[in-house]
Structure formats: C-alpha cells, structure tokens
Short mmCIF file of C-alpha atoms in Angstrom, two decimals:
data_model
loop_
_atom_site.label_atom_id
_atom_site.label_comp_id
_atom_site.label_asym_id
_atom_site.label_seq_id
_atom_site.Cartn_x
_atom_site.Cartn_y
_atom_site.Cartn_z
CA MET A 1 -58.43 55.30 34.57
CA THR A 2 -57.13 57.17 32.18
CA ARG A 3 -54.92 55.10 29.50
CA THR A 4 -51.72 57.09 26.71
CA PRO A 5 -52.94 55.38 23.48
CA VAL A 6 -50.08 53.87 21.99
CA LEU A 7 -48.86 54.76 18.96
CA GLU A 8 -48.03 51.46 15.99
CA ILE A 9 -47.59 52.01 12.22
CA ALA A 10 -47.28 49.69 9.04
CA VAL A 11 -44.80 49.71 8.02
CA GLN A 12 -42.92 47.66 5.21
CA ASP A 13 -38.65 47.72 5.52
CA PRO A 14 -36.53 48.87 8.10
CA ALA A 15 -36.33 52.68 7.11
CA GLY A 16 -40.57 52.49 8.17
CA VAL A 17 -39.08 50.55 11.67
CA ARG A 18 -36.36 53.73 11.90
CA ILE A 19 -39.22 56.40 10.78
CA ALA A 20 -42.16 54.86 13.29
CA GLY A 21 -39.69 55.17 16.38
CA GLU A 22 -38.11 59.23 15.02
CA VAL A 23 -42.08 59.61 15.46
CA GLY A 24 -43.08 58.18 18.69
CA ALA A 25 -44.70 54.77 17.25
CA ALA A 26 -44.12 52.09 20.55
CA ARG A 27 -44.48 49.36 18.08
CA VAL A 28 -44.89 48.01 14.44
CA GLU A 29 -47.09 45.63 12.70
CA LEU A 30 -44.57 44.40 9.62
CA THR A 31 -46.03 43.86 6.26
CA ALA A 32 -45.33 43.49 2.66
CA ALA A 33 -46.47 44.40 0.38
CA LEU A 34 -49.38 46.77 1.95
CA ALA A 35 -51.73 47.86 -1.44
CA LEU A 36 -52.35 44.41 -1.02
CA GLY A 37 -53.93 44.73 2.26
CA GLY A 38 -50.35 43.62 3.74
CA LEU A 39 -48.80 39.99 3.03
CA THR A 40 -46.07 38.39 5.55
CA PRO A 41 -42.69 39.65 4.75
CA SER A 42 -38.90 38.27 3.26
CA PRO A 43 -37.08 36.25 5.72
CA ALA A 44 -34.61 39.76 5.02
CA THR A 45 -37.13 42.08 5.09
CA LEU A 46 -38.08 40.34 8.72
CA GLU A 47 -34.21 39.75 10.27
CA LEU A 48 -32.57 43.61 9.32
CA SER A 49 -36.25 45.67 10.92
CA ILE A 50 -36.00 43.61 13.43
CA ASP A 51 -32.05 44.59 13.79
CA GLU A 52 -33.75 48.04 13.10
CA ALA A 53 -36.27 48.08 15.68
CA ARG A 54 -33.59 46.90 18.53
CA ARG A 55 -31.09 50.37 17.63
CA SER A 56 -35.40 52.16 17.31
CA GLY A 57 -36.26 50.45 20.88
CA VAL A 58 -39.66 49.79 18.81
CA GLU A 59 -41.22 45.89 18.75
CA VAL A 60 -41.93 44.45 16.06
CA HIS A 61 -45.43 42.45 15.43
CA VAL A 62 -45.13 40.40 12.35
CA LEU A 63 -48.28 40.13 10.19
CA ILE A 64 -48.83 36.77 8.83
CA ARG A 65 -50.13 36.49 5.60
CA PRO A 66 -49.59 33.63 2.97
CA ARG A 67 -51.26 35.16 0.23
CA PRO A 68 -53.81 38.07 -0.87
CA GLY A 69 -57.33 37.34 -0.85
CA GLY A 70 -59.26 36.01 1.89
CA PHE A 71 -58.56 34.40 4.64
CA HIS A 72 -59.48 31.25 3.99
CA TYR A 73 -56.98 28.39 3.78
CA THR A 74 -55.88 25.54 2.01
CA ASP A 75 -53.50 22.86 4.80
CA ASP A 76 -50.69 23.70 2.75
CA GLU A 77 -51.41 27.73 3.54
CA LEU A 78 -51.85 27.18 6.83
CA ALA A 79 -48.64 25.22 7.54
CA VAL A 80 -46.48 28.25 5.66
CA ALA A 81 -48.11 30.50 8.31
CA GLU A 82 -47.15 28.64 11.38
CA ARG A 83 -43.51 27.91 9.41
CA ASP A 84 -43.57 31.59 9.28
CA VAL A 85 -45.12 32.16 12.62
CA ARG A 86 -42.00 30.48 13.88
CA ARG A 87 -39.62 32.30 11.87
CA ALA A 88 -40.62 35.46 12.92
CA VAL A 89 -40.41 34.62 16.24
CA GLU A 90 -37.17 32.83 16.35
CA ALA A 91 -35.56 35.95 14.24
CA GLY A 92 -37.12 38.30 17.49
CA ALA A 93 -40.14 39.53 16.60
CA HIS A 94 -42.06 40.62 19.91
CA GLY A 95 -45.50 39.55 18.15
CA VAL A 96 -47.54 38.34 14.79
CA VAL A 97 -51.24 39.60 13.90
CA VAL A 98 -53.08 36.39 12.24
CA GLY A 99 -56.41 35.83 11.32
CA ALA A 100 -58.33 32.53 9.26
CA LEU A 101 -61.04 32.16 8.56
CA GLY A 102 -63.60 28.62 7.83
CA ALA A 103 -65.54 28.85 4.29
CA ASP A 104 -69.02 30.23 5.62
CA GLY A 105 -66.54 33.07 6.25
CA GLN A 106 -66.39 32.85 10.51
CA LEU A 107 -63.26 32.57 13.03
CA ASP A 108 -61.31 29.08 11.83
CA GLY A 109 -61.24 28.00 15.82
CA ASP A 110 -58.55 25.23 14.61
CA ALA A 111 -56.57 27.14 12.40
CA VAL A 112 -56.30 29.82 14.35
CA ALA A 113 -54.74 28.06 17.45
CA ARG A 114 -52.25 26.14 15.86
CA LEU A 115 -50.63 29.30 14.69
CA ARG A 116 -51.08 31.18 18.30
CA ASP A 117 -49.38 27.30 19.73
CA ALA A 118 -46.63 28.18 17.14
CA ALA A 119 -46.18 31.27 18.32
CA GLY A 120 -44.70 29.64 21.23
CA ALA A 121 -45.08 31.98 23.95
CA ALA A 122 -44.77 35.55 21.91
CA SER A 123 -47.92 38.40 21.75
CA VAL A 124 -51.17 37.25 19.68
CA THR A 125 -52.85 39.69 18.30
CA LEU A 126 -56.25 38.37 16.39
#
C-alpha cells in the first residue's frame, strides 16, 4: 500500500499559513522564534493564524514550548505549557506539538501525560 505524503510546513504567522495553503500543505506547525528552535506563539498570532487556516483549508498544530533551551521544565513552566495547550485547542487548533525531558535526559512521561490530558480530544504530536 502506497501512501501519499502529507506536506507540513513550520510557520510563524498568518502570512506563513496562507503561503503554506497556496503551495499545497495540508498542515502547518505554528511556532514563534524559529531561530531559537521554536516557542509557543502569542495568543494574537495563534488566533489570526487559525483564522487564516480556516480560509486556506490548512490544519494548524501549535508548538508548545514555554522557553528556549532544553526540554527539562520546572513545575511552573509545565503549568504555563498546560495552559497554552488548552488555549490553542480552545482557539481552534487541530492539535499541539509537545515534548518534555526529565533531569536524566529521558522522556518525562508524567509531564507529557499532563500536556496530552490538557489537549483533550485534540491531536498531540510528540
């Protein structure tokens, strides 16, 4: 069985969403500060990008990353990330993109579960 590849493009704003739709992307990963490896976009960027995605027919998956640097988060940073996940889904995002590591550098299953649970029925990409 051959699958048709799905094009996903990382974008930072509504213009990026529009261009992604024009070139045939099925989905975008919405992020801020790509030069820093990507951070959670602002609420206004999120809302305007989702509005554009609705016009363009593109799915929006929002990167949830509260700060640059590593992926070992404090409890406060995880609380921010959980709230950002809920905000993205409530704003109409199809899903979120998350990750978290423990102090040992291994996947932090508890943190990832918290973020997954915050997403409800929305898609979660690790």
